Coordinates of N, CA, C and O in Angstrom, one line a residue:
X223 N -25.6 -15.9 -8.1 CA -25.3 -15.4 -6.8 C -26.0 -14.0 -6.7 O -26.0 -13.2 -7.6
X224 N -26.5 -13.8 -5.3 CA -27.0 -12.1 -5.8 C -26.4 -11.9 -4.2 O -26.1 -12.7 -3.3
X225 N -26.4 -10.4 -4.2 CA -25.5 -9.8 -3.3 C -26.8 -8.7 -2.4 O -28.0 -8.7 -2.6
X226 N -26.2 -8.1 -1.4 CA -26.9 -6.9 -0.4 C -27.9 -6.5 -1.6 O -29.2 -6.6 -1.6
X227 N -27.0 -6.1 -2.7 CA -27.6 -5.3 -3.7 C -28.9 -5.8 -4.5 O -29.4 -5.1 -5.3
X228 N -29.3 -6.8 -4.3 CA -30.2 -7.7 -5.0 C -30.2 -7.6 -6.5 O -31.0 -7.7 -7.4
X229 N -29.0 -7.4 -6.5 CA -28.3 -7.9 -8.5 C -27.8 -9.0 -8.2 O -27.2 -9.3 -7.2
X230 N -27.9 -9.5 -9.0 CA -27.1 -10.4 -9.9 C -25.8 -10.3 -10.0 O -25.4 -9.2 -10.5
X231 N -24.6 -11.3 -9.8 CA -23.1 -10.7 -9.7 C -22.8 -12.2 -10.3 O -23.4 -13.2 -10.1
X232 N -21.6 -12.2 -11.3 CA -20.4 -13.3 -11.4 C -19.8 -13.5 -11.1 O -19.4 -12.4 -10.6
X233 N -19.1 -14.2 -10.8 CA -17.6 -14.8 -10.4 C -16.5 -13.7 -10.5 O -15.6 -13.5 -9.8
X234 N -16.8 -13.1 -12.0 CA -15.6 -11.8 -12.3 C -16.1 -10.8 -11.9 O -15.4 -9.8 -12.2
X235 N -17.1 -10.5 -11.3 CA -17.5 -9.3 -10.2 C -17.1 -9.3 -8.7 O -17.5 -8.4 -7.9
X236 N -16.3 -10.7 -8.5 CA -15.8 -10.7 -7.3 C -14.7 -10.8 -7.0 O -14.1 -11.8 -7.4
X237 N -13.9 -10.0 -6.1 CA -12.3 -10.0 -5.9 C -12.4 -10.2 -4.3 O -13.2 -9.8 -3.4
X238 N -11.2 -11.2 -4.2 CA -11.2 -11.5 -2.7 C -9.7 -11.7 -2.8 O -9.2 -12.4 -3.6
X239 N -9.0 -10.8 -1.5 CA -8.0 -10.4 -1.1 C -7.7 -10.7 0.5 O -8.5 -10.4 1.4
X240 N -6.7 -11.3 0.7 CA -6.3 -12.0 2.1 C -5.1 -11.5 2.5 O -4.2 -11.8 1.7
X241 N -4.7 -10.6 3.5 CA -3.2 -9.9 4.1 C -3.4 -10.0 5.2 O -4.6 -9.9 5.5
X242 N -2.6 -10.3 6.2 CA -2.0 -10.2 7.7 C -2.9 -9.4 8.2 O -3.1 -8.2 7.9
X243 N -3.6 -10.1 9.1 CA -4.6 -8.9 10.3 C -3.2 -8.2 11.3 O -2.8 -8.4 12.5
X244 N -2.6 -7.0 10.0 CA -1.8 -6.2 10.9 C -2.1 -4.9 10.4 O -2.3 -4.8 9.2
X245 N -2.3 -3.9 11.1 CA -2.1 -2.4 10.5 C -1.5 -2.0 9.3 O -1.8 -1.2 8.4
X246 N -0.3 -2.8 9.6 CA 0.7 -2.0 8.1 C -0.4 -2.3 6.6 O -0.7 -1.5 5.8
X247 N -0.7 -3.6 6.6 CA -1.6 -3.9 5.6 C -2.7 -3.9 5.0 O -3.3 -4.6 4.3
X248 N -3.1 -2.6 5.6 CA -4.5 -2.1 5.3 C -4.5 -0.9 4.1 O -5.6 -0.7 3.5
X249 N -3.3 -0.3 3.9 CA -3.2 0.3 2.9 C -3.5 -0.7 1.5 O -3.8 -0.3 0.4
X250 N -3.3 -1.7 1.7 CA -3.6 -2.6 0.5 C -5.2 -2.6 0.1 O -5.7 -2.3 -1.0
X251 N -5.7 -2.9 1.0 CA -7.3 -2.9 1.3 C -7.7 -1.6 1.0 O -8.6 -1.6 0.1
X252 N -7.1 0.1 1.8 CA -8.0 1.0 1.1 C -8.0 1.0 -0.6 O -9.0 1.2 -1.3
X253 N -6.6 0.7 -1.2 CA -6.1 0.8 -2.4 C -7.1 0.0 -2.8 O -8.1 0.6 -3.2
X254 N -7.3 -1.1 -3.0 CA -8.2 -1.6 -3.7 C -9.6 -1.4 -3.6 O -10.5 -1.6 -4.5
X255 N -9.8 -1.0 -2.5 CA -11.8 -0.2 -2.0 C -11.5 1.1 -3.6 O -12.2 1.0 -4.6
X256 N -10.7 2.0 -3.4 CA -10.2 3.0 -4.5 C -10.3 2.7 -5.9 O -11.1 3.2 -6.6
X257 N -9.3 1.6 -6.2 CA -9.3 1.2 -7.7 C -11.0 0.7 -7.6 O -11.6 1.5 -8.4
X258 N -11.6 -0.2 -7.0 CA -12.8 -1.1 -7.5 C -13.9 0.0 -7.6 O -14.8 -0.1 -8.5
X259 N -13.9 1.1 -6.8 CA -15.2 2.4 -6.6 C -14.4 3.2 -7.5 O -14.9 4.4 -7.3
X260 N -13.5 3.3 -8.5 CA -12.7 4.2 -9.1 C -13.3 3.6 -10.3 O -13.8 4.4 -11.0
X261 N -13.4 2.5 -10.7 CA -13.4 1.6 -11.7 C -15.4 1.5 -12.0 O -15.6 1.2 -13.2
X262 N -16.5 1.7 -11.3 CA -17.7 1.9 -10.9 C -18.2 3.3 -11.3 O -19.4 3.6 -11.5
X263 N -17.2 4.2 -11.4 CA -17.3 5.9 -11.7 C -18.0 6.6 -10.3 O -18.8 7.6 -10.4
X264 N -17.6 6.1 -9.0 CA -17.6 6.7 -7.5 C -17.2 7.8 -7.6 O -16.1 7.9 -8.0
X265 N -17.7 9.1 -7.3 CA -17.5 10.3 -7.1 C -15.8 10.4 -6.4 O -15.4 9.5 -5.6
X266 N -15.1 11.3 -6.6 CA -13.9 11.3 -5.5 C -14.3 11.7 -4.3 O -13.3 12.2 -3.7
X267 N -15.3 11.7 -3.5 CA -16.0 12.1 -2.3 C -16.2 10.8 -2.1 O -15.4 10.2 -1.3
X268 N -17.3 10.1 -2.7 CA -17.5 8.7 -2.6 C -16.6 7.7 -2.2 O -16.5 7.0 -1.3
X269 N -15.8 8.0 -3.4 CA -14.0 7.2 -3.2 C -13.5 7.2 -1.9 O -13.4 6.1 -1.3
X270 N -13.2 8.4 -1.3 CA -12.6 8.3 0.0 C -13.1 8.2 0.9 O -12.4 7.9 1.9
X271 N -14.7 8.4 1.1 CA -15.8 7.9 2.0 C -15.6 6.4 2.3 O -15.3 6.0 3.4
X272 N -15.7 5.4 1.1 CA -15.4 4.3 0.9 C -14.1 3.9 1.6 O -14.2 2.8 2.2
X273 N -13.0 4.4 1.7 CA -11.6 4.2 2.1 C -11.8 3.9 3.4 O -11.6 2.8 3.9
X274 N -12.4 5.1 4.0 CA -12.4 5.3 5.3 C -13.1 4.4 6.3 O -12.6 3.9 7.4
X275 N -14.3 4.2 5.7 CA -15.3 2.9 6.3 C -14.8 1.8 5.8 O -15.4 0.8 6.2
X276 N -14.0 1.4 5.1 CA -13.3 -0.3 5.5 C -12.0 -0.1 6.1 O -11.2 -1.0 6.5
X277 N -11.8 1.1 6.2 CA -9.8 0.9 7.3 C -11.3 1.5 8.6 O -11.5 0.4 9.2
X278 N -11.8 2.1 8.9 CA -12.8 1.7 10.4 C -12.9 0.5 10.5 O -12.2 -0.1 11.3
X279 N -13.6 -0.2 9.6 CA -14.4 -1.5 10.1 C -13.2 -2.3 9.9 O -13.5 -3.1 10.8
X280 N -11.8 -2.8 9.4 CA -10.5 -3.1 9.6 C -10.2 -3.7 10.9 O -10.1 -4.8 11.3
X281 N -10.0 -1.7 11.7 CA -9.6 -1.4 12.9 C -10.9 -2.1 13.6 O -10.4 -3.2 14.1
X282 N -11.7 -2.1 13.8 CA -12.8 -2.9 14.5 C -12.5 -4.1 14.5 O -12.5 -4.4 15.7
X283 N -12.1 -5.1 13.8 CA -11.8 -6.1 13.6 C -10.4 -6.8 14.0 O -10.2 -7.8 14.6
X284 N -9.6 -5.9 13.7 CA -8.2 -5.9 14.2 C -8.5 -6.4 15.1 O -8.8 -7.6 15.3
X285 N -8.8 -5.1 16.2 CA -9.1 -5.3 17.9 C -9.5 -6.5 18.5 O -9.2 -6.6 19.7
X286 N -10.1 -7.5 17.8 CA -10.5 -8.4 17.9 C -10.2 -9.8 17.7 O -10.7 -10.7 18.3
X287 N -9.0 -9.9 16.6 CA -8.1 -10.8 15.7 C -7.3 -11.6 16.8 O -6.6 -11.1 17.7
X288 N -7.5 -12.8 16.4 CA -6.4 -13.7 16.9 C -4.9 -13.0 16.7 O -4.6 -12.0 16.0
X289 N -4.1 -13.8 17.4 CA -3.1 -13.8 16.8 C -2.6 -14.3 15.7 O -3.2 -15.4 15.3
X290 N -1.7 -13.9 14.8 CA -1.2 -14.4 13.5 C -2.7 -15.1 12.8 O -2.8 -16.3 12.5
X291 N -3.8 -13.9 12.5 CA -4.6 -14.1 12.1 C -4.6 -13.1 9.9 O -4.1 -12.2 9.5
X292 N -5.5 -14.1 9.3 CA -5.6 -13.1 8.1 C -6.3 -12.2 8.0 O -7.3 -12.5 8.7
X293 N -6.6 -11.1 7.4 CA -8.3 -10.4 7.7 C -8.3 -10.7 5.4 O -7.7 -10.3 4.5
X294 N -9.7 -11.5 5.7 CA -10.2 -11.6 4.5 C -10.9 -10.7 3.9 O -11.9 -10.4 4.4
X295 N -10.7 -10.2 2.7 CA -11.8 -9.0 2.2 C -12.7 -9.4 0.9 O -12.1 -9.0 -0.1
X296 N -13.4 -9.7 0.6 CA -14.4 -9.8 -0.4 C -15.0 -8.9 -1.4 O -15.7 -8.2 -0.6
X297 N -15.1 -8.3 -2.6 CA -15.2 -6.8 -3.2 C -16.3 -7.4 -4.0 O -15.9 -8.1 -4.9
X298 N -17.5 -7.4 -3.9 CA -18.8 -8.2 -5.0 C -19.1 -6.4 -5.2 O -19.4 -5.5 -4.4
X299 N -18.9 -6.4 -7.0 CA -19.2 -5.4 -7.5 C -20.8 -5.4 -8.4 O -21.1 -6.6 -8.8
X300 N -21.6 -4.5 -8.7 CA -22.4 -4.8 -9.5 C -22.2 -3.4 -10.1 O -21.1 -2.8 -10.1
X301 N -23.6 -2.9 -10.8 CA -23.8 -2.3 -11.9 C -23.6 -0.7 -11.2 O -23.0 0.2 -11.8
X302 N -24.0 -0.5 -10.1 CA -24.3 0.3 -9.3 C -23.7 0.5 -7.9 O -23.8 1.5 -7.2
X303 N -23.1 -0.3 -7.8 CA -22.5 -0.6 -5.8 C -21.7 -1.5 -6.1 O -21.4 -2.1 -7.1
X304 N -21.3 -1.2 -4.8 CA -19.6 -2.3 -3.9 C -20.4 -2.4 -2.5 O -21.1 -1.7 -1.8
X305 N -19.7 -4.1 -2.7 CA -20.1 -4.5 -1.3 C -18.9 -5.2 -1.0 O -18.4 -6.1 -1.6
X306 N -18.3 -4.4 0.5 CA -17.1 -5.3 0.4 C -17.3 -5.7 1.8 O -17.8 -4.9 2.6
X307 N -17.1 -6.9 2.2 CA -17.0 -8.0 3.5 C -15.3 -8.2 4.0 O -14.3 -8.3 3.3
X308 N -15.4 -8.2 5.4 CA -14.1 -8.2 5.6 C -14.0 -9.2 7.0 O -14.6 -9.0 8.0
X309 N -13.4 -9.9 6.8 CA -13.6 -10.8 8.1 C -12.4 -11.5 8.7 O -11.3 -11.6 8.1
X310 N -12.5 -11.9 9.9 CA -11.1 -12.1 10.5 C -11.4 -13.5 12.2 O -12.3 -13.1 13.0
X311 N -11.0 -14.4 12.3 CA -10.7 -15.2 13.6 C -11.0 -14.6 14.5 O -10.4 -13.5 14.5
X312 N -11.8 -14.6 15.5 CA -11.7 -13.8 16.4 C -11.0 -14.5 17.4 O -10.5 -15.6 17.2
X313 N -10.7 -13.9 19.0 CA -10.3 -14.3 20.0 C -11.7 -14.2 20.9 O -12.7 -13.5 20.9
X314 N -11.4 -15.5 21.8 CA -12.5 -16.5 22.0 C -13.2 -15.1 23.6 O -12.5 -14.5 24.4
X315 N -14.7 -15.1 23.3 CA -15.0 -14.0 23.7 C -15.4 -12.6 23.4 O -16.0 -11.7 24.0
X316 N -14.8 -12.7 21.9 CA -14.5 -11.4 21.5 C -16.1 -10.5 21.5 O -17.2 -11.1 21.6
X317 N -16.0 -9.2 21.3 CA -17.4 -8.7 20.8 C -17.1 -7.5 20.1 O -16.1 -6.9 20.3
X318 N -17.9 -7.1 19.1 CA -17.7 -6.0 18.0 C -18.4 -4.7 19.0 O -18.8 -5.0 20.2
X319 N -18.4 -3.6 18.6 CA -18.4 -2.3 19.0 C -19.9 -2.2 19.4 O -20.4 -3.2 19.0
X320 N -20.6 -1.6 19.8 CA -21.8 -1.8 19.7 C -22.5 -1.0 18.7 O -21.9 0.1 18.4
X321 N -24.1 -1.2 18.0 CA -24.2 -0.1 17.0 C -24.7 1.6 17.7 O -25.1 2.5 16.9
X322 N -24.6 1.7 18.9 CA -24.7 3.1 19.1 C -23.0 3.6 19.2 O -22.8 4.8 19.5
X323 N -22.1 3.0 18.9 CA -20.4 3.4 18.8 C -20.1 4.4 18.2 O -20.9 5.2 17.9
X324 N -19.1 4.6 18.1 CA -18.6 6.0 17.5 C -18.2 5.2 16.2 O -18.4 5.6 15.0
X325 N -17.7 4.2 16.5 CA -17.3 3.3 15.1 C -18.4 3.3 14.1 O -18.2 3.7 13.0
X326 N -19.9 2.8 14.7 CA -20.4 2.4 14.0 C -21.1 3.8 13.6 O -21.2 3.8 12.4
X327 N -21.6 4.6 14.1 CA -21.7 5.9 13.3 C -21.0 6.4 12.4 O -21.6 7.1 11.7
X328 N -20.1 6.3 12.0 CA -19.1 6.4 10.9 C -19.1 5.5 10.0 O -19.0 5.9 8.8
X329 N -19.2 4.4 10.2 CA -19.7 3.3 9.2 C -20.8 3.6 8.2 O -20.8 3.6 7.0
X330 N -22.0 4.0 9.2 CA -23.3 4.2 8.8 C -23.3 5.5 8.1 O -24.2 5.8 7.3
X331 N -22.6 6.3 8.3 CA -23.0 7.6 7.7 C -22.1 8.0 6.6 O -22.1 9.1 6.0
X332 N -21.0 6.7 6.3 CA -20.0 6.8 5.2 C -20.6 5.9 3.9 O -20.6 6.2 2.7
X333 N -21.3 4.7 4.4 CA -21.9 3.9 3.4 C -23.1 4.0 3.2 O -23.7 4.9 3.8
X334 N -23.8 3.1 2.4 CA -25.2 3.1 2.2 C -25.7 2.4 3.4 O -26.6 2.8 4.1
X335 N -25.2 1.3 3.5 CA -25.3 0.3 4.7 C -24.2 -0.5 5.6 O -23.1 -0.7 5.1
X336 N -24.5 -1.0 6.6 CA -23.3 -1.4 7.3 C -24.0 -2.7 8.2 O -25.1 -2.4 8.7
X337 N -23.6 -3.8 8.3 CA -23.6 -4.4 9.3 C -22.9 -5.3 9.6 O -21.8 -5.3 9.0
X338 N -23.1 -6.4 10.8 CA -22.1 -7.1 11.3 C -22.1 -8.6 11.9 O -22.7 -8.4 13.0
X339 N -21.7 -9.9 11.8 CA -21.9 -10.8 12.4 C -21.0 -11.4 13.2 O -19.9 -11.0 13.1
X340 N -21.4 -12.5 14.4 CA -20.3 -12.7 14.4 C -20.4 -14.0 14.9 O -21.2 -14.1 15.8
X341 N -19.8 -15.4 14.5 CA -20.3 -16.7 14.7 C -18.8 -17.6 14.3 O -17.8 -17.3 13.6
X342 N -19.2 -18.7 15.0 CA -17.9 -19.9 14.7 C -16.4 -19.6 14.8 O -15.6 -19.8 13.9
X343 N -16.2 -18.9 16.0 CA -15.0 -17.7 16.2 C -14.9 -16.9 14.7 O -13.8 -17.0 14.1
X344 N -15.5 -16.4 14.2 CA -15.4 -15.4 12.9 C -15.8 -14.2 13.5 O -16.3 -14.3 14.6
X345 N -15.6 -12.9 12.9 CA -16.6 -12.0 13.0 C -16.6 -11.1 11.5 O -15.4 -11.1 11.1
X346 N -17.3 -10.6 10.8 CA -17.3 -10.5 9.0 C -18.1 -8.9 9.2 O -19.3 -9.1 9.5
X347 N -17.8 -7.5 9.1 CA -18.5 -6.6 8.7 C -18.4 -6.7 7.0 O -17.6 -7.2 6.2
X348 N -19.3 -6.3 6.9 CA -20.5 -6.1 5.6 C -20.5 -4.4 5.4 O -20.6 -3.7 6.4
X349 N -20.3 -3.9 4.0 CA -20.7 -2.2 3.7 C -21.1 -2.3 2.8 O -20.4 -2.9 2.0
X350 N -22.2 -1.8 2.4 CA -22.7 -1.4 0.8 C -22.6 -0.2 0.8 O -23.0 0.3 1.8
X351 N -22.2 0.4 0.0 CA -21.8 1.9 -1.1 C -22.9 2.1 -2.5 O -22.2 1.8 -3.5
X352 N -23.8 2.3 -2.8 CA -24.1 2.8 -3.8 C -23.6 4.2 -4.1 O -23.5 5.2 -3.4
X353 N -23.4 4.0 -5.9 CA -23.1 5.5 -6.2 C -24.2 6.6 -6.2 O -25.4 6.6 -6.6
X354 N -23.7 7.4 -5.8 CA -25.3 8.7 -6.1 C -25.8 8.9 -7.9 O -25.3 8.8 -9.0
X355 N -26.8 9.0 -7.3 CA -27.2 8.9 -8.7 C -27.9 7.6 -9.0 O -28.7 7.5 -9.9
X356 N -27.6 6.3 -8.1 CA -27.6 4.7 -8.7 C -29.2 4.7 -8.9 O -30.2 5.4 -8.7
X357 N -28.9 3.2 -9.4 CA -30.6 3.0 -9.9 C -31.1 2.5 -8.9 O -32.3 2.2 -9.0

């Protein structure tokens, strides 16, 4: 499997985490963006950079969420970067922020990269993080 990152990743480089597309449960989600970029040797700048742009891209998504919907999170780690995917049901109609947004400027200027799909009532943001320094 190879990722954004165009590494190479295993099965144990991947953590995927499912909680209630509710607010309260998003501290679960920054916590683990923390432990996984904590665990990578992410600067503490990086760390909380990282925090920030998946409870944004979260709240993006929220807004969007079915009812009694899950928001799915995906953590594909490599040697160098985190790429975490976060996706959720949408309600029928829905549309993501657009990329001149205030959202999506903050996305973009907290990760390495950001983007976004959205198909078969799903909609899934995508962030890559490289650490400074990476190869």
């Amino acid at each position: 499997m190879t990722q954004l990152t165009g590494q190479p990743t295993t099965d144990d480089d991947v953590v995927h985490l499912t909680v209630p597309a509710d607010g309260g449960y998003l501290g679960v989600l920054r916590t683990a963006t923390a432990g996984l970029a904590a665990r990578l040797q992410f600067a503490l700048d990086e760390i909380e950079d990282l925090r920030i742009a998946v409870d944004e891209a979260c709240a993006m998504l929220l807004a969007i969420a079915t009812r009694d919907a899950e928001l799915e999170c995906r953590f594909a780690v490599t040697e160098d970067a985190l790429t975490v995917e976060v996706t959720v049901p949408t309600v029928r109609g829905a549309t993501l922020p657009s990329e001149s947004s205030f959202a999506w400027k903050v996305l973009t200027a907290l990760t390495t990269s950001a983007g976004a799909h959205a198909a078969d009532g799903r909609a899934t943001i995508s962030l890559l993080t490289r650490r400074a320094g990476g190869f």
